[in-house]
Coordinates of C-alpha atoms (C1' of nucleotides) in Angstrom, one line a residue:
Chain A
X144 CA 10.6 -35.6 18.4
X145 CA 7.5 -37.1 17.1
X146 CA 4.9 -34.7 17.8
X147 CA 4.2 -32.9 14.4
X148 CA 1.5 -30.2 16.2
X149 CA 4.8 -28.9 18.1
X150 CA 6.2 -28.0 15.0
X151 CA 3.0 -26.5 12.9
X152 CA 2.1 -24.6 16.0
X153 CA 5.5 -22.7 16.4
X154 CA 5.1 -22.1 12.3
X155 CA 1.9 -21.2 12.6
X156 CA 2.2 -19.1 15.4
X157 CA 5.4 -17.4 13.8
X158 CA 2.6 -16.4 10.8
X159 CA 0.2 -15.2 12.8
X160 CA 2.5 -12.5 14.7
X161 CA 3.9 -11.3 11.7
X162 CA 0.7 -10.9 9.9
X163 CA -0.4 -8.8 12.7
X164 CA 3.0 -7.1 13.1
X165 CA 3.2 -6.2 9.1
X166 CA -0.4 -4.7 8.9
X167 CA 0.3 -2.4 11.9
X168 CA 4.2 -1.3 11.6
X169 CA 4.8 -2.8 7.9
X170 CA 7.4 -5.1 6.7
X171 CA 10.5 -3.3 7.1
X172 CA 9.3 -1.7 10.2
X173 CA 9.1 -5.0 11.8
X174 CA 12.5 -7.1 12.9
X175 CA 12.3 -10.7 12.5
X176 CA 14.0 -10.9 15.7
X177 CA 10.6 -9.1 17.2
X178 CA 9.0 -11.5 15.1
X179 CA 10.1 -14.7 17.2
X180 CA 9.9 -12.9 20.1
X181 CA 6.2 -12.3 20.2
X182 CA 5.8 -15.3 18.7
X183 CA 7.1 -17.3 21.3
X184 CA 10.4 -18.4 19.5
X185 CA 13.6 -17.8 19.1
X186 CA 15.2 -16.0 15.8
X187 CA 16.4 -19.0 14.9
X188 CA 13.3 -21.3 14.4
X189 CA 12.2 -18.3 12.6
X190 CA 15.1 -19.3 9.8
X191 CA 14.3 -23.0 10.1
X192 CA 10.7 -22.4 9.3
X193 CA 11.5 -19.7 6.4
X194 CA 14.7 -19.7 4.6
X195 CA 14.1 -15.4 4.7
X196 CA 12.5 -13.0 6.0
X197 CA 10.7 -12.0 2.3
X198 CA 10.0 -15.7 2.0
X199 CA 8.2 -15.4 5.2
X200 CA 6.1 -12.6 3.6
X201 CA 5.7 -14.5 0.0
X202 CA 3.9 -17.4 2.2
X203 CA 1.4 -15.2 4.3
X204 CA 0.4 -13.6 1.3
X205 CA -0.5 -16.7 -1.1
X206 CA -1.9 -18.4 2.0
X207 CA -3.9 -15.8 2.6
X208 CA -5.3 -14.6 -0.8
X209 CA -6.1 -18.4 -1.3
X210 CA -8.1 -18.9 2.0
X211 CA -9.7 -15.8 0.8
X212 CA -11.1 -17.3 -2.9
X213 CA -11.9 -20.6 -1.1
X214 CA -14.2 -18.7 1.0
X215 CA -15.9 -16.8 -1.9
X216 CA -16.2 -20.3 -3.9
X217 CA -18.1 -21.3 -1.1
X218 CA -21.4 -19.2 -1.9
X219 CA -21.5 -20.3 -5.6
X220 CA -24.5 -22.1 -6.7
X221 CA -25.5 -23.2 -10.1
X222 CA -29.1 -22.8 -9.2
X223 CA -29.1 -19.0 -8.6
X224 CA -29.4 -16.4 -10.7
X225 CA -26.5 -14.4 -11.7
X226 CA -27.6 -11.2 -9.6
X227 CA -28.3 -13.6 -6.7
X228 CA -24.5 -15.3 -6.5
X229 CA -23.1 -11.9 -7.2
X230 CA -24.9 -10.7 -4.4
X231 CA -24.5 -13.9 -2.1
X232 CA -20.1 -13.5 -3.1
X233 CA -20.1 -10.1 -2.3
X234 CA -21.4 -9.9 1.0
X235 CA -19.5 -13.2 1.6
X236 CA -16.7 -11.2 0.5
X237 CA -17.0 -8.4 3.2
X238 CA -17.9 -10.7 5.9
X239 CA -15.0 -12.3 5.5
X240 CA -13.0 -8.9 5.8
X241 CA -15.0 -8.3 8.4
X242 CA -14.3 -11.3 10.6
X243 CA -10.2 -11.3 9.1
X244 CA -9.9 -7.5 9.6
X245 CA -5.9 -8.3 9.6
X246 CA -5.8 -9.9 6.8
X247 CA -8.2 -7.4 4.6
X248 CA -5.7 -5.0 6.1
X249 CA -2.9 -7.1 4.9
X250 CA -4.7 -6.9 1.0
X251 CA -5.5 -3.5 1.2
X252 CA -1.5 -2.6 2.1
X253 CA 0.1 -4.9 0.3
X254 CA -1.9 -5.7 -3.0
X255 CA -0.2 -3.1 -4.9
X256 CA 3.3 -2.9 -2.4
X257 CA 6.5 -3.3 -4.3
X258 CA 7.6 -5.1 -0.9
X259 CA 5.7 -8.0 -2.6
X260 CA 7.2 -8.9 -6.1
X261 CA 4.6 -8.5 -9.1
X262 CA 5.1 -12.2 -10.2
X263 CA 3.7 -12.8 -6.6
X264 CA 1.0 -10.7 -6.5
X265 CA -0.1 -11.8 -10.5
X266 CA 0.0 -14.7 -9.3
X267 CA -2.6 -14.4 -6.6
X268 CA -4.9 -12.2 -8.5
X269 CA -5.2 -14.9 -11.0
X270 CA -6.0 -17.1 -8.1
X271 CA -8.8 -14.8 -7.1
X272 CA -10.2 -13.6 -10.4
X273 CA -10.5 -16.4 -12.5
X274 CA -14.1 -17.3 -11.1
X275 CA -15.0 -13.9 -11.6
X276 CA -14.2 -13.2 -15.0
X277 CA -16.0 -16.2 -15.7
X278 CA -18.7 -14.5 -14.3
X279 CA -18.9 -11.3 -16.1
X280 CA -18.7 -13.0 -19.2
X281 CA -21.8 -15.0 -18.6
X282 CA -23.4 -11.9 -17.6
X283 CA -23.0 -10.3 -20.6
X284 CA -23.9 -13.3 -22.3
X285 CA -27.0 -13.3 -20.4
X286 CA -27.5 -9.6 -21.1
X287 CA -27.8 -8.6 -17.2
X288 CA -24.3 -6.9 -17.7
X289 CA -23.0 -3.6 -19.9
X290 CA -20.6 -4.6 -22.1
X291 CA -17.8 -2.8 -20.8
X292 CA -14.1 -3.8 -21.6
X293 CA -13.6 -7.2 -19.4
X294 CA -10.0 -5.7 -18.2
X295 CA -11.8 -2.8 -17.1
X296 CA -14.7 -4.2 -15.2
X297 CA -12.4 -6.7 -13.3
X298 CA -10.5 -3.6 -12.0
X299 CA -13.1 -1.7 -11.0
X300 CA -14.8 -5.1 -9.0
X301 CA -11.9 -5.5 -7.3
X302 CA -11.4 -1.6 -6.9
X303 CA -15.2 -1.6 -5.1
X304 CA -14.6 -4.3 -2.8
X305 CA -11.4 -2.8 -1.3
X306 CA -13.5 0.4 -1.0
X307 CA -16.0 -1.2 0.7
X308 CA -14.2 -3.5 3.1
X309 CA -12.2 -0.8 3.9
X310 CA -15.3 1.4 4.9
X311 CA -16.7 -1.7 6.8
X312 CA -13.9 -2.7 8.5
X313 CA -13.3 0.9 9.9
X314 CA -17.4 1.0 10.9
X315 CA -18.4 -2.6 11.7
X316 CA -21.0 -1.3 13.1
X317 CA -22.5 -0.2 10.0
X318 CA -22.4 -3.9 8.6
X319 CA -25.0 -5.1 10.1
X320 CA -26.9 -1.5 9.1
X321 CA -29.6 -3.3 6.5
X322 CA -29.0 0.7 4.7
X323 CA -25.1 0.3 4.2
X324 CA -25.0 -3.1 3.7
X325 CA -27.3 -3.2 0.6
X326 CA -25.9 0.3 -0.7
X327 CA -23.1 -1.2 -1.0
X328 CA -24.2 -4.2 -2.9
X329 CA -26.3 -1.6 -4.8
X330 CA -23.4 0.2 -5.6
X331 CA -21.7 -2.7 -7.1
X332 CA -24.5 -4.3 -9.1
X333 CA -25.6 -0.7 -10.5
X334 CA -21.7 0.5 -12.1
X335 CA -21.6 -3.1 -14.4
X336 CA -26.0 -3.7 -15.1
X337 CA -27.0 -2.7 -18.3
Chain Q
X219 CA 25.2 32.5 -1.5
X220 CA 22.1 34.7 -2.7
X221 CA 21.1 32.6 -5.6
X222 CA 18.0 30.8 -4.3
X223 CA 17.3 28.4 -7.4
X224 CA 20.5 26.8 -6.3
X225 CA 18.5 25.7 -3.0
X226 CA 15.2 25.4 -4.9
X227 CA 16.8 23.1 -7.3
X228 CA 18.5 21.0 -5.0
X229 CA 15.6 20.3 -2.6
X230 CA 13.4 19.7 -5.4
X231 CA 16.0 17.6 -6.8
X232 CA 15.7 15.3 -3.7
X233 CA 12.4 15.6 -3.2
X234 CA 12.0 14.2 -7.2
X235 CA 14.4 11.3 -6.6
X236 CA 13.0 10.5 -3.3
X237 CA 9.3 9.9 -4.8
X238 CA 10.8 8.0 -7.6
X239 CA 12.9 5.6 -5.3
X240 CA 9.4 5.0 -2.7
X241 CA 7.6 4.4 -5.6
X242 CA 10.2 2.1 -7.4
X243 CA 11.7 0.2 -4.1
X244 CA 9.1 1.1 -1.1
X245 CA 10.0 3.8 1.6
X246 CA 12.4 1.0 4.3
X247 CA 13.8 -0.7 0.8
X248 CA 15.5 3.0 -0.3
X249 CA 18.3 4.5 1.6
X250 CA 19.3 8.1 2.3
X251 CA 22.1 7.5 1.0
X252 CA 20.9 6.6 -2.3
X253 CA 18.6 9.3 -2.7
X254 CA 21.3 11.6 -1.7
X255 CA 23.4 10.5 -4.3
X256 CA 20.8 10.0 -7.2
X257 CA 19.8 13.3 -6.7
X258 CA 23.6 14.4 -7.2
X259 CA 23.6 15.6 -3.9
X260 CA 25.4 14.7 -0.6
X261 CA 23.4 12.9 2.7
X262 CA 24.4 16.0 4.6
X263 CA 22.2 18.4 2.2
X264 CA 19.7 15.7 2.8
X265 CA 19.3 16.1 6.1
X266 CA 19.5 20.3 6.1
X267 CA 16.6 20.1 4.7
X268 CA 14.6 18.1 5.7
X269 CA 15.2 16.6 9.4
X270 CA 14.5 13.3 8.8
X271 CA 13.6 10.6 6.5
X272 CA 10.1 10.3 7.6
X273 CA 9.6 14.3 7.2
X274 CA 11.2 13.6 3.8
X275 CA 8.0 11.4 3.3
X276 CA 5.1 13.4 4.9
X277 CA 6.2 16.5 2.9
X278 CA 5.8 14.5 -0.4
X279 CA 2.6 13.1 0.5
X280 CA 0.9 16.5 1.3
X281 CA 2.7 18.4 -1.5
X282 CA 1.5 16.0 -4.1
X283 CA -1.9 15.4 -2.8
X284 CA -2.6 19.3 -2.9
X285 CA -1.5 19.5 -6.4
X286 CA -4.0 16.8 -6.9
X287 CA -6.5 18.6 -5.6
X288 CA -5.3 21.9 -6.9
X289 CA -5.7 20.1 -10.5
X290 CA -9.4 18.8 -10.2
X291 CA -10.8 22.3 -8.3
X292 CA -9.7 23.9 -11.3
X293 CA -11.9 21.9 -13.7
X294 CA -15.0 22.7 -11.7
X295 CA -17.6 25.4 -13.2
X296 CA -20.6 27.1 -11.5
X297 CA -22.1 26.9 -15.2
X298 CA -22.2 23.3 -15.7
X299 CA -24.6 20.9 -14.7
X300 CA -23.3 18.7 -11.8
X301 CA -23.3 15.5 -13.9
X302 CA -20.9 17.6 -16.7
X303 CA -18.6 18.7 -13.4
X304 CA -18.3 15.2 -12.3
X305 CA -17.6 14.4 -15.9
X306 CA -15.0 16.9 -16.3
X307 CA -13.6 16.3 -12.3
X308 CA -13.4 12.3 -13.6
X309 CA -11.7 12.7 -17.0
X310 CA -8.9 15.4 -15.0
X311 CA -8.1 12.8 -12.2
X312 CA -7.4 10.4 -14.4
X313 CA -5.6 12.6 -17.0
X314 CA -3.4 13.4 -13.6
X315 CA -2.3 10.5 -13.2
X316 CA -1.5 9.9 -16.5
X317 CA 0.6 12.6 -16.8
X318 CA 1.9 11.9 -13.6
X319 CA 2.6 7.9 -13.0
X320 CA 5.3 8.4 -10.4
X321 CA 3.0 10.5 -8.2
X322 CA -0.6 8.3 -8.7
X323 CA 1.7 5.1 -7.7
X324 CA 2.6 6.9 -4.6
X325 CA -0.9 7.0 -3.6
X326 CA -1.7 3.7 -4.7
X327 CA 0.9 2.5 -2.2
X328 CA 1.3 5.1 0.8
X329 CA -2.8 6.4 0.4
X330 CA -3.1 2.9 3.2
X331 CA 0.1 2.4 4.2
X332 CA 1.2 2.9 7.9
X333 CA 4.2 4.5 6.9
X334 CA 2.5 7.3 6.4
X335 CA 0.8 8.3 10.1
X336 CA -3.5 8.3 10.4
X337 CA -3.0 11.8 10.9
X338 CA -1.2 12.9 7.9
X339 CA -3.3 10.7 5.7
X340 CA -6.4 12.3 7.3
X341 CA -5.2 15.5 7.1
X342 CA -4.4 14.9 2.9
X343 CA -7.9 13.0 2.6
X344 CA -9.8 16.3 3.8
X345 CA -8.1 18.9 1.8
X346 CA -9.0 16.8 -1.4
X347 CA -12.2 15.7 0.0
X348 CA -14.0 18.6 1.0
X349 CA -15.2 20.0 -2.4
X350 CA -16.4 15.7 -3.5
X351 CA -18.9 16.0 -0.1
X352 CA -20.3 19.0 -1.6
X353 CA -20.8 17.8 -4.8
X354 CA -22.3 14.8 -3.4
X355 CA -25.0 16.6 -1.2
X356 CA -25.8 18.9 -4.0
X357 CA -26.8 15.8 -6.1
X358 CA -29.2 14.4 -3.5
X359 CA -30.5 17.2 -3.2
X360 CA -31.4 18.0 -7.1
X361 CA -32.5 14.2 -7.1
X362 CA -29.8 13.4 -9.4
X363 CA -27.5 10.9 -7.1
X364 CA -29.5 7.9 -4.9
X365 CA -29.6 8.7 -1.5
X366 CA -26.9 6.2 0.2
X367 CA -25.0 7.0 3.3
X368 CA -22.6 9.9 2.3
X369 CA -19.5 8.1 4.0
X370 CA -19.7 5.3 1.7
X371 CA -20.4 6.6 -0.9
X372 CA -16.9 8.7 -0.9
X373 CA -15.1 5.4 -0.4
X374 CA -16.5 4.8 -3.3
X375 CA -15.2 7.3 -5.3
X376 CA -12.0 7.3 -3.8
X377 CA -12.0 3.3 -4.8
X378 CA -13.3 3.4 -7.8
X379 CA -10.3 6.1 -9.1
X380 CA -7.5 4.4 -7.3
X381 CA -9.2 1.5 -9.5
X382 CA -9.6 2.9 -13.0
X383 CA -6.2 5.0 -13.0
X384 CA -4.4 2.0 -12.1
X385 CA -5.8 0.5 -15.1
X386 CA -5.2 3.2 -17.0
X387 CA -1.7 3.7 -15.7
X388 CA -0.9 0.0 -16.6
X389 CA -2.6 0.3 -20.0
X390 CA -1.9 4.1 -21.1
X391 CA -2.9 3.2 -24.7
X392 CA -6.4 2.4 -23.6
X393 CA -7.2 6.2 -22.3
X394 CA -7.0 7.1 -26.0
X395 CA -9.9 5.1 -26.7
X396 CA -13.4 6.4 -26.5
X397 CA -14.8 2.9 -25.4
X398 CA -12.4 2.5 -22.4
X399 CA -12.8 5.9 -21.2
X400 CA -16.5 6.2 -21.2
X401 CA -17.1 3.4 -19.5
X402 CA -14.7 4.3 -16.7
X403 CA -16.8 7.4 -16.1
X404 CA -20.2 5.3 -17.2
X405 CA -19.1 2.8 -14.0
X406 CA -18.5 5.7 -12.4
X407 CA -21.4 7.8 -12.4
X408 CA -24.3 4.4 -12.6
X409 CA -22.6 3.8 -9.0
X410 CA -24.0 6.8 -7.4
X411 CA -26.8 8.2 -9.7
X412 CA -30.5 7.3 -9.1
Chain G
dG26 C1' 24.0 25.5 1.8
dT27 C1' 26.9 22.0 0.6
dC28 C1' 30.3 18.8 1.3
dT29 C1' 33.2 14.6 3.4
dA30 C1' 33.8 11.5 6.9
dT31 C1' 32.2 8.8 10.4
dA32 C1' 29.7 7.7 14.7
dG33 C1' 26.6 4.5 16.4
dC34 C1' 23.3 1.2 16.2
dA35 C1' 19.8 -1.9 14.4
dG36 C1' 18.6 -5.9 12.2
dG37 C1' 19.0 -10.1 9.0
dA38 C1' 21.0 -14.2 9.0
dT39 C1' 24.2 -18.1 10.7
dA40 C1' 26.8 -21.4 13.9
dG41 C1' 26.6 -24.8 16.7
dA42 C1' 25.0 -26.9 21.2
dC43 C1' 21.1 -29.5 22.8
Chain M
dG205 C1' 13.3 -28.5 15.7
dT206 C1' 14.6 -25.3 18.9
dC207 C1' 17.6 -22.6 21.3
dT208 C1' 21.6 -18.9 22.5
dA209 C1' 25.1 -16.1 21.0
dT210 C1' 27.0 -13.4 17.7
dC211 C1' 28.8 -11.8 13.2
dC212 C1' 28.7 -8.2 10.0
dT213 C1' 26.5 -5.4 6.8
dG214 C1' 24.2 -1.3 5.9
dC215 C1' 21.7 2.3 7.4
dT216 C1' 20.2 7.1 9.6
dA217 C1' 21.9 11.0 11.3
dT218 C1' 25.7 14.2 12.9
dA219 C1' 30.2 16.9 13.1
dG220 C1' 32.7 20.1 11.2
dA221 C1' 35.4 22.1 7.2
dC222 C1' 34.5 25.0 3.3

DNA sequence: GTCTATAGCAGGATAGAC
DNA sequence: GTCTATCCTGCTATAGAC
């Protein structure tokens, strides 16, 4: 056949079902064979698509963490202050949890999983936090940030913003609390200023 | 038989292999049977006692958080001032895991993993909780901590730990250095403080 | 309490027609 | 590319002797 959105649709479709069905029964909880079934497809176009069911799971997450760093890339701008695109990526950050809340969940369960190899997830992180390191460094440089260990800091950054997603994605409500939003921002900014 | 470390030993046995194997390979990824046999013990004495897999799993979770918590209460004093307890609370969490990689792994993973049922996470999260939520309102109230929405801020905590002792964990070296460890608590405490 | 042996079934992956 | 049908491994849990 020559109708190419056919094809993507069933793959994409087959990815969306089993994001949704890893986050809420986990991988080995969910059967490929349910899989195709709430996707729409049968088991077998599930092994066309994906030679197995941990490649399946390899591509969601890359896909995902990438989509994810695009978005933060997105609210960088040389013209503001360092303070101000921290500020501007980290509620870009949450928002973006807030509006994926199955794929933050997917991060939060996953990111330190064995049921995702660590070549896989090193390779994601790097994806993520090489825009951020850059960042701290200039921060430093700029004397706006304490001159922690960069290993450290990097940790803890990503250690806040799984804390606070997670907080948000369990209270949306509170996001759009001016309060919560900006203690969390607070928060942030406060455990790496000088 | 009235020798009851012979039944002490084994059950601990399993319950030793069973954490190391989750940790290791992820809960689905490890058989019974492997645990059984790792632990030098048949599947049958697996499953007198403990009834299932799953209950295998939730009694681990709960013993080792309450040892957790067990550890840090006793590093609290009515004498000290509350930054000096959250000093001393800080440096024995992450000592903890230190001393006990295996076990803060386990969190890492299960602490947000549906594997482990809402309710028996809840259930872990408020017996280690409780005493934080106290500290917390004591320092609003003596002025020393900023006045954020209490929720959060314990998400906070809890992220920023899970954070620094998985850096810790991955570089143990580092916690011997006076650098690396002060400004894990610095991070810490600049978070919440005024 | 501990063992051996096995029941019973679920699930990943494949074959082959269309 | 997609489907149906099915193979076959590997697993949880049980039965029953010691």
């Amino acid at each position: 056949m020559d109708n190419p959105m056919e094809n993507i649709s069933k793959k994409q479709a087959i990815m969306n079902t089993a994001l949704t069905l890893f986050v809420n029964q986990g991988f080995y909880a969910t059967s490929t064979a349910s899989i195709a079934s709430q996707a729409g497809v049968a088991t077998g176009t599930l092994f066309h698509h994906f030679p197995s069911k941990e490649a399946l799971m390899t591509k969601l997450f890359l896909d995902t963490k990438h989509e994810f760093a695009d978005h933060l890339k997105q609210h960088l701008s040389k013209d503001d202050s360092l303070q101000t695109n921290a500020r501007n990526i980290w509620f870009a950050a949450i928002d973006w949890g807030i509006n994926n809340p199955n794929k933050e969940s997917f991060f939060q369960q996953y990111s330190m999983s064995p049921t995702i190899s660590v070549e896989i997830r090193e390779e994601a992180m790097n994806s993520i936090l090489g825009f951020i390191s850059k960042m701290l460094r200039l921060g430093k440089q700029q004397g706006l940030l304490a001159d922690y260990p960069e290993a450290l800091m990097l940790e803890i950054c990503h250690g806040q913003y799984l804390a606070a997603s997670r907080f948000f994605i369990d209270h949306p409500e509170l996001w759009q609390d001016e309060q919560h939003r900006e203690a969390s921002f607070s928060m942030f900014w406060k455990a790496l200023a000088i």
